[in-house]
Amino acid sequence: MIYYDIEKKEDGIWLAQREYQPRFHLKTESVFAQCNGYFGVRGAGGLPSLNGKRGMFVAGLFNCAYEDEVTELVNCPDVTEFRLILDGEEICPDRIMIKGYERKFNIYTGELVISVRFELKSGTEIEVIERRFASMENRHLFVQSIRISVCRGAGTSGKLISGIDGQQTNSGVSHFQKINCRVYDRKIMQMKGYLTEDTLSILAESSCESGTPVFTLKRRSVEASYDVTVPEGGSWEFEKYVYIHKQEDMAELDRQKEILKDCISKGYASVISAHKEKMSKLWQQAAIRIKGATLEEEASIAFAQYHLIGMMPWGSSSSSIAAKGLTGEGYKGHVFWDTEIFVLPFFLYNFPEAARQLLEFRYKGLDGAREKAAAYGYEGAMYPWEAAVSGKEETPLYAALNIYTGKANKVWSGIKEHHVTADIVYAVWQYYSMTGDDRFMEKFGYEIIFEAASFWVSRAEWDEVRKAYVIRDIIGPDEYTEHIDNNAYSNYMARYCVSLAASLAGKAEKVTPGLYHRLKVGKRRKSWEEFSEKIYLPEPNEQQIIPQDDTFLTKKCLTDIEKYKESEVKQAVLQDYSRDEIVDMQVLKQADTVMLLNLFPQMFSPEVVRKNVLYYESRTIHDSSLSYCAHAQACAAIGAMDLAWKFFEKCMVIDLDGNPNDTTDGIHAASLGGIWTCIVFGFAGVNYEGEVLHLTPRLPEHWEEIHFHIKVRGKDIELTLSNTKVCLKDTGAGRTPPAKESPLKVEVGGEVYELKDSLQVFIIERKEGKSA
Ligand code: BGC
């Protein structure tokens, strides 16, 4: 259940919290964050409060503070907090008697509105309404407006103090070596923060009826104090415009000042309407409409998409998408396989140019990945398990308590979890298959694939007994099973990657001979071909179960697994068992072999897929947020609709439920991407393979119809699917068709059709008939 009240209004769906609940602050701040892909601001109320953690994160603004620390996404100076003193009384929601409270968030625009009603000691009743948004129209712009009204009693006066506070830290770690503040023209505040390799600049200008404020420079902060006078029955208004940028996008100061001046003259309503227009263009492409879905379902699906849109560094490939987007310090702002496997599909099918940028980011990390491979004695490029700005490994070495030693556990993922190097290749090839972007392949794609392939070849060892290449001592997606041999997911993905390289070598020789020679592809091809033929691939056993690794099926099961599956506390199993004990059990943290089946839905027979999904699910605790969406999609694919729905429901509220202890350090980006993949790949059954768009709709019982757009090979396709009918329309949007463009092939129920302008196929008990 969604924890917040849901309201559908003309301007979108609002999620509202109508009680002041400090213990929910950390969570709600992540959930209600304003993000436009350039920066994200946590939804902490502007009035000071005790429990929250303010945060502003600028995409790609990383820093490593000390030698033994890893590089992390910097929690930037705060621009949201304001102090309010009325009739000599300092207003702090934790200390006053609140008479009314509402914090609401528009899922379509990201606008946050916080209203607090309270009574002053003087008896006057006041309402403070704060609004804010991160502009999608000018992505350097953050806007806040405050209105103070006297609802009952005499007028009031006092001060409002607002500024730029550079005292923020990442859990106590201060990243800025130096912070310089100043004021321009007695109206504009500026803060420049110097990191080891980057500089952040924040410029803020405010407008209100009170004339020139009094500015004060303090240590690492600058603030302005405004006189506030609110007459009986009247109100006082304040607007603040903030221009945020990193060194690489540094605009001339005069230009920045002009932008702020222009905003001030236009005012909040006009500036937000330009933002809404931009957002609505994105929604035109991305919206999923579901006939039969409840308001709660509609809200959680749109919520996921708002955050997906807000986490994309639109127009730049210098950074990628972090596991928590731009909403919190969790996972230190690092980029995982989550991006390529869970999040990228949303962009690939809606905004392919954004998917391309995410992959270009990985291209830029190739040198770091090459260094990592070399450091471990491998060839080619071995991508980091956790990345920041480069291809350098950023995974912390220690985390989480070992219940027996009392010390932190060693994190092996950065050393042994290697599948990310194949996951990126998978995403590269998905991108190429969907777009046919040859330029991308020539500039970036081939090189990523070839370097990854050479890594995998060098990573494997020859096993004389099996007469095959094997991959020993590895961690697959299931991080509860460390140091195992021949993880099925990793071996199959490695084969996929290397055989792709082998099959592309010939084409690369023709289209990009320079690269072909520079990378010495000619010399490496043979090893790729041999590896592809001789890599050991765990086959289904007599019970048709694909062994997750060499020893997994011989291990004992965890008898009381249900207890952990149902636990509100994530990873509760680690409070009862050490990691070493868990490694010796058939217990999974998250989808592993099931992920393989999701990525390659046609690799095994339907019976094998069904048996494996059910077998592994029963042993999975779902202790990673990546697990519910993966299982929802997998269960939909095998037609286990009750289970699919059970997992989808959990996934829909992963950030929206009533557990105040989760989502506190940021939203779950992969799971939000997984909501989209589950609907499109799982329920709508979309699978583009072999230049054919396969459609196998399996809608949840109460959904009558799903409607959405996808981009396939430059075409904008509008799809409307139900369990009995599939309708497609080539909208022709965004392109001038080349003279000899071939129609899209569409497969429904085994029959292949051609989509010219539109197509309608009826599905009658799995027998299809074409009608138009
Ligand atoms: C999961 C990984 C995931 C990471 C970041 C971990 O708990 O096991 O698969 O990449 O979180 O979301």
PDB file of N, CA, C and O in Angstrom, residues 229-288:
ATOM      1  N   THR A 229       6.714  41.493   6.990  1.00  0.00           N
ATOM      2  CA  THR A 229       5.555  42.144   7.608  1.00  0.00           C
ATOM      3  C   THR A 229       4.301  41.548   6.983  1.00  0.00           C
ATOM      4  O   THR A 229       4.130  41.600   5.766  1.00  0.00           O
ATOM      5  N   VAL A 230       3.496  40.936   7.822  1.00  0.00           N
ATOM      6  CA  VAL A 230       2.262  40.335   7.293  1.00  0.00           C
ATOM      7  C   VAL A 230       1.074  41.013   7.974  1.00  0.00           C
ATOM      8  O   VAL A 230       0.902  40.881   9.190  1.00  0.00           O
ATOM      9  N   PRO A 231       0.264  41.735   7.204  1.00  0.00           N
ATOM     10  CA  PRO A 231      -0.871  42.407   7.829  1.00  0.00           C
ATOM     11  C   PRO A 231      -1.979  41.418   8.188  1.00  0.00           C
ATOM     12  O   PRO A 231      -1.999  40.291   7.667  1.00  0.00           O
ATOM     13  N   GLU A 232      -2.837  41.791   9.045  1.00  0.00           N
ATOM     14  CA  GLU A 232      -3.987  40.951   9.427  1.00  0.00           C
ATOM     15  C   GLU A 232      -4.737  40.513   8.163  1.00  0.00           C
ATOM     16  O   GLU A 232      -5.009  41.331   7.281  1.00  0.00           O
ATOM     17  N   GLY A 233      -4.958  39.244   8.033  1.00  0.00           N
ATOM     18  CA  GLY A 233      -5.686  38.705   6.871  1.00  0.00           C
ATOM     19  C   GLY A 233      -4.868  38.722   5.583  1.00  0.00           C
ATOM     20  O   GLY A 233      -5.336  38.289   4.533  1.00  0.00           O
ATOM     21  N   GLY A 234      -3.644  39.167   5.636  1.00  0.00           N
ATOM     22  CA  GLY A 234      -2.846  39.282   4.408  1.00  0.00           C
ATOM     23  C   GLY A 234      -1.696  38.290   4.362  1.00  0.00           C
ATOM     24  O   GLY A 234      -1.612  37.373   5.178  1.00  0.00           O
ATOM     25  N   SER A 235      -0.834  38.471   3.385  1.00  0.00           N
ATOM     26  CA  SER A 235       0.297  37.547   3.278  1.00  0.00           C
ATOM     27  C   SER A 235       1.543  38.262   2.762  1.00  0.00           C
ATOM     28  O   SER A 235       1.468  39.387   2.254  1.00  0.00           O
ATOM     29  N   TRP A 236       2.658  37.585   2.899  1.00  0.00           N
ATOM     30  CA  TRP A 236       3.965  38.113   2.487  1.00  0.00           C
ATOM     31  C   TRP A 236       4.619  37.060   1.612  1.00  0.00           C
ATOM     32  O   TRP A 236       4.585  35.865   1.919  1.00  0.00           O
ATOM     33  N   GLU A 237       5.196  37.479   0.479  1.00  0.00           N
ATOM     34  CA  GLU A 237       5.710  36.475  -0.462  1.00  0.00           C
ATOM     35  C   GLU A 237       7.178  36.645  -0.762  1.00  0.00           C
ATOM     36  O   GLU A 237       7.686  37.771  -0.785  1.00  0.00           O
ATOM     37  N   PHE A 238       7.801  35.544  -1.015  1.00  0.00           N
ATOM     38  CA  PHE A 238       9.253  35.515  -1.206  1.00  0.00           C
ATOM     39  C   PHE A 238       9.559  34.474  -2.287  1.00  0.00           C
ATOM     40  O   PHE A 238       8.978  33.395  -2.314  1.00  0.00           O
ATOM     41  N   GLU A 239      10.458  34.831  -3.179  1.00  0.00           N
ATOM     42  CA  GLU A 239      10.876  33.843  -4.199  1.00  0.00           C
ATOM     43  C   GLU A 239      12.393  33.794  -4.265  1.00  0.00           C
ATOM     44  O   GLU A 239      13.048  34.837  -4.158  1.00  0.00           O
ATOM     45  N   LYS A 240      12.912  32.606  -4.457  1.00  0.00           N
ATOM     46  CA  LYS A 240      14.376  32.453  -4.492  1.00  0.00           C
ATOM     47  C   LYS A 240      14.744  31.635  -5.738  1.00  0.00           C
ATOM     48  O   LYS A 240      14.187  30.548  -5.964  1.00  0.00           O
ATOM     49  N   TYR A 241      15.667  32.171  -6.515  1.00  0.00           N
ATOM     50  CA  TYR A 241      16.111  31.492  -7.735  1.00  0.00           C
ATOM     51  C   TYR A 241      17.587  31.145  -7.575  1.00  0.00           C
ATOM     52  O   TYR A 241      18.393  32.010  -7.221  1.00  0.00           O
ATOM     53  N   VAL A 242      17.910  29.918  -7.835  1.00  0.00           N
ATOM     54  CA  VAL A 242      19.274  29.455  -7.584  1.00  0.00           C
ATOM     55  C   VAL A 242      19.843  28.855  -8.864  1.00  0.00           C
ATOM     56  O   VAL A 242      19.206  27.996  -9.492  1.00  0.00           O
ATOM     57  N   TYR A 243      21.022  29.318  -9.230  1.00  0.00           N
ATOM     58  CA  TYR A 243      21.679  28.811 -10.444  1.00  0.00           C
ATOM     59  C   TYR A 243      22.873  27.962 -10.010  1.00  0.00           C
ATOM     60  O   TYR A 243      23.778  28.434  -9.318  1.00  0.00           O
ATOM     61  N   ILE A 244      22.867  26.701 -10.420  1.00  0.00           N
ATOM     62  CA  ILE A 244      23.863  25.736  -9.920  1.00  0.00           C
ATOM     63  C   ILE A 244      24.677  25.199 -11.086  1.00  0.00           C
ATOM     64  O   ILE A 244      24.105  24.771 -12.092  1.00  0.00           O
ATOM     65  N   HIS A 245      25.987  25.218 -10.963  1.00  0.00           N
ATOM     66  CA  HIS A 245      26.756  24.582 -12.042  1.00  0.00           C
ATOM     67  C   HIS A 245      28.136  24.130 -11.600  1.00  0.00           C
ATOM     68  O   HIS A 245      28.724  24.669 -10.661  1.00  0.00           O
ATOM     69  N   LYS A 246      28.597  23.108 -12.330  1.00  0.00           N
ATOM     70  CA  LYS A 246      29.958  22.601 -12.092  1.00  0.00           C
ATOM     71  C   LYS A 246      30.882  23.329 -13.045  1.00  0.00           C
ATOM     72  O   LYS A 246      30.435  23.996 -13.977  1.00  0.00           O
ATOM     73  N   GLN A 247      32.167  23.099 -12.835  1.00  0.00           N
ATOM     74  CA  GLN A 247      33.164  23.796 -13.646  1.00  0.00           C
ATOM     75  C   GLN A 247      32.961  23.607 -15.145  1.00  0.00           C
ATOM     76  O   GLN A 247      33.019  24.550 -15.910  1.00  0.00           O
ATOM     77  N   GLU A 248      32.674  22.351 -15.558  1.00  0.00           N
ATOM     78  CA  GLU A 248      32.608  22.101 -17.001  1.00  0.00           C
ATOM     79  C   GLU A 248      31.457  22.827 -17.692  1.00  0.00           C
ATOM     80  O   GLU A 248      31.485  23.020 -18.886  1.00  0.00           O
ATOM     81  N   ASP A 249      30.441  23.222 -16.939  1.00  0.00           N
ATOM     82  CA  ASP A 249      29.338  23.942 -17.589  1.00  0.00           C
ATOM     83  C   ASP A 249      29.293  25.399 -17.160  1.00  0.00           C
ATOM     84  O   ASP A 249      28.269  26.054 -17.200  1.00  0.00           O
ATOM     85  N   MET A 250      30.422  25.891 -16.696  1.00  0.00           N
ATOM     86  CA  MET A 250      30.501  27.252 -16.187  1.00  0.00           C
ATOM     87  C   MET A 250      30.029  28.261 -17.246  1.00  0.00           C
ATOM     88  O   MET A 250      30.615  28.358 -18.321  1.00  0.00           O
ATOM     89  N   ALA A 251      28.960  28.991 -16.928  1.00  0.00           N
ATOM     90  CA  ALA A 251      28.527  30.055 -17.845  1.00  0.00           C
ATOM     91  C   ALA A 251      29.107  31.364 -17.329  1.00  0.00           C
ATOM     92  O   ALA A 251      29.448  31.483 -16.159  1.00  0.00           O
ATOM     93  N   GLU A 252      29.242  32.342 -18.202  1.00  0.00           N
ATOM     94  CA  GLU A 252      29.706  33.673 -17.797  1.00  0.00           C
ATOM     95  C   GLU A 252      28.855  34.162 -16.636  1.00  0.00           C
ATOM     96  O   GLU A 252      27.624  33.993 -16.660  1.00  0.00           O
ATOM     97  N   LEU A 253      29.489  34.829 -15.694  1.00  0.00           N
ATOM     98  CA  LEU A 253      28.748  35.322 -14.541  1.00  0.00           C
ATOM     99  C   LEU A 253      27.601  36.248 -14.964  1.00  0.00           C
ATOM    100  O   LEU A 253      26.476  36.159 -14.450  1.00  0.00           O
ATOM    101  N   ASP A 254      27.892  37.116 -15.942  1.00  0.00           N
ATOM    102  CA  ASP A 254      26.846  38.054 -16.371  1.00  0.00           C
ATOM    103  C   ASP A 254      25.639  37.311 -16.928  1.00  0.00           C
ATOM    104  O   ASP A 254      24.501  37.701 -16.734  1.00  0.00           O
ATOM    105  N   ARG A 255      25.925  36.231 -17.621  1.00  0.00           N
ATOM    106  CA  ARG A 255      24.841  35.423 -18.208  1.00  0.00           C
ATOM    107  C   ARG A 255      23.992  34.811 -17.083  1.00  0.00           C
ATOM    108  O   ARG A 255      22.763  34.808 -17.135  1.00  0.00           O
ATOM    109  N   GLN A 256      24.670  34.330 -16.055  1.00  0.00           N
ATOM    110  CA  GLN A 256      23.941  33.736 -14.932  1.00  0.00           C
ATOM    111  C   GLN A 256      23.075  34.785 -14.239  1.00  0.00           C
ATOM    112  O   GLN A 256      21.919  34.531 -13.894  1.00  0.00           O
ATOM    113  N   LYS A 257      23.670  35.960 -14.067  1.00  0.00           N
ATOM    114  CA  LYS A 257      22.907  37.027 -13.410  1.00  0.00           C
ATOM    115  C   LYS A 257      21.674  37.393 -14.232  1.00  0.00           C
ATOM    116  O   LYS A 257      20.591  37.615 -13.697  1.00  0.00           O
ATOM    117  N   GLU A 258      21.872  37.428 -15.551  1.00  0.00           N
ATOM    118  CA  GLU A 258      20.753  37.749 -16.456  1.00  0.00           C
ATOM    119  C   GLU A 258      19.621  36.736 -16.313  1.00  0.00           C
ATOM    120  O   GLU A 258      18.452  37.095 -16.279  1.00  0.00           O
ATOM    121  N   ILE A 259      20.018  35.463 -16.229  1.00  0.00           N
ATOM    122  CA  ILE A 259      19.006  34.397 -16.101  1.00  0.00           C
ATOM    123  C   ILE A 259      18.205  34.600 -14.814  1.00  0.00           C
ATOM    124  O   ILE A 259      16.966  34.518 -14.805  1.00  0.00           O
ATOM    125  N   LEU A 260      18.920  34.876 -13.727  1.00  0.00           N
ATOM    126  CA  LEU A 260      18.216  35.065 -12.454  1.00  0.00           C
ATOM    127  C   LEU A 260      17.299  36.289 -12.514  1.00  0.00           C
ATOM    128  O   LEU A 260      16.164  36.263 -12.039  1.00  0.00           O
ATOM    129  N   LYS A 261      17.814  37.344 -13.147  1.00  0.00           N
ATOM    130  CA  LYS A 261      17.024  38.580 -13.257  1.00  0.00           C
ATOM    131  C   LYS A 261      15.740  38.306 -14.047  1.00  0.00           C
ATOM    132  O   LYS A 261      14.640  38.744 -13.681  1.00  0.00           O
ATOM    133  N   ASP A 262      15.924  37.553 -15.122  1.00  0.00           N
ATOM    134  CA  ASP A 262      14.789  37.220 -15.971  1.00  0.00           C
ATOM    135  C   ASP A 262      13.740  36.409 -15.189  1.00  0.00           C
ATOM    136  O   ASP A 262      12.536  36.666 -15.289  1.00  0.00           O
ATOM    137  N   CYS A 263      14.215  35.474 -14.381  1.00  0.00           N
ATOM    138  CA  CYS A 263      13.296  34.658 -13.569  1.00  0.00           C
ATOM    139  C   CYS A 263      12.523  35.564 -12.618  1.00  0.00           C
ATOM    140  O   CYS A 263      11.304  35.432 -12.451  1.00  0.00           O
ATOM    141  N   ILE A 264      13.257  36.469 -11.983  1.00  0.00           N
ATOM    142  CA  ILE A 264      12.615  37.339 -11.000  1.00  0.00           C
ATOM    143  C   ILE A 264      11.544  38.187 -11.672  1.00  0.00           C
ATOM    144  O   ILE A 264      10.442  38.345 -11.155  1.00  0.00           O
ATOM    145  N   SER A 265      11.851  38.651 -12.875  1.00  0.00           N
ATOM    146  CA  SER A 265      10.824  39.489 -13.507  1.00  0.00           C
ATOM    147  C   SER A 265       9.629  38.644 -13.966  1.00  0.00           C
ATOM    148  O   SER A 265       8.504  39.115 -13.979  1.00  0.00           O
ATOM    149  N   LYS A 266       9.873  37.399 -14.285  1.00  0.00           N
ATOM    150  CA  LYS A 266       8.747  36.552 -14.733  1.00  0.00           C
ATOM    151  C   LYS A 266       7.929  36.027 -13.554  1.00  0.00           C
ATOM    152  O   LYS A 266       6.708  35.895 -13.641  1.00  0.00           O
ATOM    153  N   GLY A 267       8.595  35.637 -12.506  1.00  0.00           N
ATOM    154  CA  GLY A 267       7.895  35.117 -11.333  1.00  0.00           C
ATOM    155  C   GLY A 267       7.691  33.615 -11.377  1.00  0.00           C
ATOM    156  O   GLY A 267       7.802  32.966 -12.434  1.00  0.00           O
ATOM    157  N   TYR A 268       7.403  33.062 -10.208  1.00  0.00           N
ATOM    158  CA  TYR A 268       7.310  31.608 -10.013  1.00  0.00           C
ATOM    159  C   TYR A 268       6.350  30.941 -11.010  1.00  0.00           C
ATOM    160  O   TYR A 268       6.694  29.964 -11.654  1.00  0.00           O
ATOM    161  N   ALA A 269       5.142  31.513 -11.137  1.00  0.00           N
ATOM    162  CA  ALA A 269       4.122  30.863 -11.968  1.00  0.00           C
ATOM    163  C   ALA A 269       4.599  30.723 -13.403  1.00  0.00           C
ATOM    164  O   ALA A 269       4.404  29.678 -14.049  1.00  0.00           O
ATOM    165  N   SER A 270       5.268  31.735 -13.901  1.00  0.00           N
ATOM    166  CA  SER A 270       5.700  31.683 -15.293  1.00  0.00           C
ATOM    167  C   SER A 270       6.914  30.751 -15.445  1.00  0.00           C
ATOM    168  O   SER A 270       7.003  29.986 -16.413  1.00  0.00           O
ATOM    169  N   VAL A 271       7.834  30.806 -14.473  1.00  0.00           N
ATOM    170  CA  VAL A 271       9.025  29.953 -14.588  1.00  0.00           C
ATOM    171  C   VAL A 271       8.636  28.470 -14.470  1.00  0.00           C
ATOM    172  O   VAL A 271       9.140  27.621 -15.200  1.00  0.00           O
ATOM    173  N   ILE A 272       7.683  28.189 -13.599  1.00  0.00           N
ATOM    174  CA  ILE A 272       7.286  26.768 -13.476  1.00  0.00           C
ATOM    175  C   ILE A 272       6.494  26.323 -14.705  1.00  0.00           C
ATOM    176  O   ILE A 272       6.538  25.162 -15.092  1.00  0.00           O
ATOM    177  N   SER A 273       5.836  27.250 -15.363  1.00  0.00           N
ATOM    178  CA  SER A 273       5.050  26.777 -16.505  1.00  0.00           C
ATOM    179  C   SER A 273       5.985  26.354 -17.647  1.00  0.00           C
ATOM    180  O   SER A 273       5.697  25.409 -18.381  1.00  0.00           O
ATOM    181  N   ALA A 274       7.154  27.027 -17.777  1.00  0.00           N
ATOM    182  CA  ALA A 274       8.133  26.588 -18.788  1.00  0.00           C
ATOM    183  C   ALA A 274       8.677  25.200 -18.414  1.00  0.00           C
ATOM    184  O   ALA A 274       8.881  24.336 -19.278  1.00  0.00           O
ATOM    185  N   HIS A 275       8.869  24.980 -17.132  1.00  0.00           N
ATOM    186  CA  HIS A 275       9.341  23.665 -16.662  1.00  0.00           C
ATOM    187  C   HIS A 275       8.293  22.586 -16.964  1.00  0.00           C
ATOM    188  O   HIS A 275       8.606  21.507 -17.482  1.00  0.00           O
ATOM    189  N   LYS A 276       7.027  22.933 -16.670  1.00  0.00           N
ATOM    190  CA  LYS A 276       5.961  21.945 -16.882  1.00  0.00           C
ATOM    191  C   LYS A 276       5.832  21.575 -18.359  1.00  0.00           C
ATOM    192  O   LYS A 276       5.548  20.435 -18.707  1.00  0.00           O
ATOM    193  N   GLU A 277       6.041  22.571 -19.211  1.00  0.00           N
ATOM    194  CA  GLU A 277       5.950  22.299 -20.642  1.00  0.00           C
ATOM    195  C   GLU A 277       6.999  21.266 -21.063  1.00  0.00           C
ATOM    196  O   GLU A 277       6.717  20.333 -21.804  1.00  0.00           O
ATOM    197  N   LYS A 278       8.215  21.446 -20.555  1.00  0.00           N
ATOM    198  CA  LYS A 278       9.301  20.492 -20.868  1.00  0.00           C
ATOM    199  C   LYS A 278       8.954  19.113 -20.325  1.00  0.00           C
ATOM    200  O   LYS A 278       9.139  18.091 -20.980  1.00  0.00           O
ATOM    201  N   MET A 279       8.454  19.100 -19.094  1.00  0.00           N
ATOM    202  CA  MET A 279       8.099  17.813 -18.487  1.00  0.00           C
ATOM    203  C   MET A 279       6.999  17.138 -19.303  1.00  0.00           C
ATOM    204  O   MET A 279       7.033  15.934 -19.527  1.00  0.00           O
ATOM    205  N   SER A 280       6.053  17.940 -19.756  1.00  0.00           N
ATOM    206  CA  SER A 280       4.927  17.294 -20.435  1.00  0.00           C
ATOM    207  C   SER A 280       5.372  16.696 -21.772  1.00  0.00           C
ATOM    208  O   SER A 280       4.849  15.679 -22.215  1.00  0.00           O
ATOM    209  N   LYS A 281       6.388  17.269 -22.402  1.00  0.00           N
ATOM    210  CA  LYS A 281       6.936  16.669 -23.638  1.00  0.00           C
ATOM    211  C   LYS A 281       7.538  15.301 -23.318  1.00  0.00           C
ATOM    212  O   LYS A 281       7.375  14.347 -24.069  1.00  0.00           O
ATOM    213  N   LEU A 282       8.245  15.228 -22.196  1.00  0.00           N
ATOM    214  CA  LEU A 282       8.850  13.948 -21.825  1.00  0.00           C
ATOM    215  C   LEU A 282       7.761  12.922 -21.510  1.00  0.00           C
ATOM    216  O   LEU A 282       7.840  11.756 -21.884  1.00  0.00           O
ATOM    217  N   TRP A 283       6.717  13.408 -20.839  1.00  0.00           N
ATOM    218  CA  TRP A 283       5.619  12.494 -20.498  1.00  0.00           C
ATOM    219  C   TRP A 283       4.866  12.015 -21.729  1.00  0.00           C
ATOM    220  O   TRP A 283       4.366  10.892 -21.749  1.00  0.00           O
ATOM    221  N   GLN A 284       4.783  12.873 -22.750  1.00  0.00           N
ATOM    222  CA  GLN A 284       4.085  12.445 -23.976  1.00  0.00           C
ATOM    223  C   GLN A 284       4.688  11.162 -24.503  1.00  0.00           C
ATOM    224  O   GLN A 284       4.017  10.289 -25.014  1.00  0.00           O
ATOM    225  N   GLN A 285       6.020  11.067 -24.405  1.00  0.00           N
ATOM    226  CA  GLN A 285       6.685   9.868 -24.866  1.00  0.00           C
ATOM    227  C   GLN A 285       6.578   8.743 -23.829  1.00  0.00           C
ATOM    228  O   GLN A 285       6.298   7.608 -24.148  1.00  0.00           O
ATOM    229  N   ALA A 286       6.802   9.092 -22.558  1.00  0.00           N
ATOM    230  CA  ALA A 286       7.029   8.046 -21.562  1.00  0.00           C
ATOM    231  C   ALA A 286       5.766   7.489 -20.911  1.00  0.00           C
ATOM    232  O   ALA A 286       5.795   6.386 -20.360  1.00  0.00           O
ATOM    233  N   ALA A 287       4.662   8.214 -20.995  1.00  0.00           N
ATOM    234  CA  ALA A 287       3.485   7.818 -20.204  1.00  0.00           C
ATOM    235  C   ALA A 287       2.990   6.412 -20.541  1.00  0.00           C
ATOM    236  O   ALA A 287       2.959   6.004 -21.698  1.00  0.00           O
ATOM    237  N   ILE A 288       2.614   5.711 -19.509  1.00  0.00           N
ATOM    238  CA  ILE A 288       1.986   4.392 -19.681  1.00  0.00           C
ATOM    239  C   ILE A 288       0.560   4.543 -19.164  1.00  0.00           C
ATOM    240  O   ILE A 288       0.369   4.947 -18.013  1.00  0.00           O
TER     241      ILE A 288
END
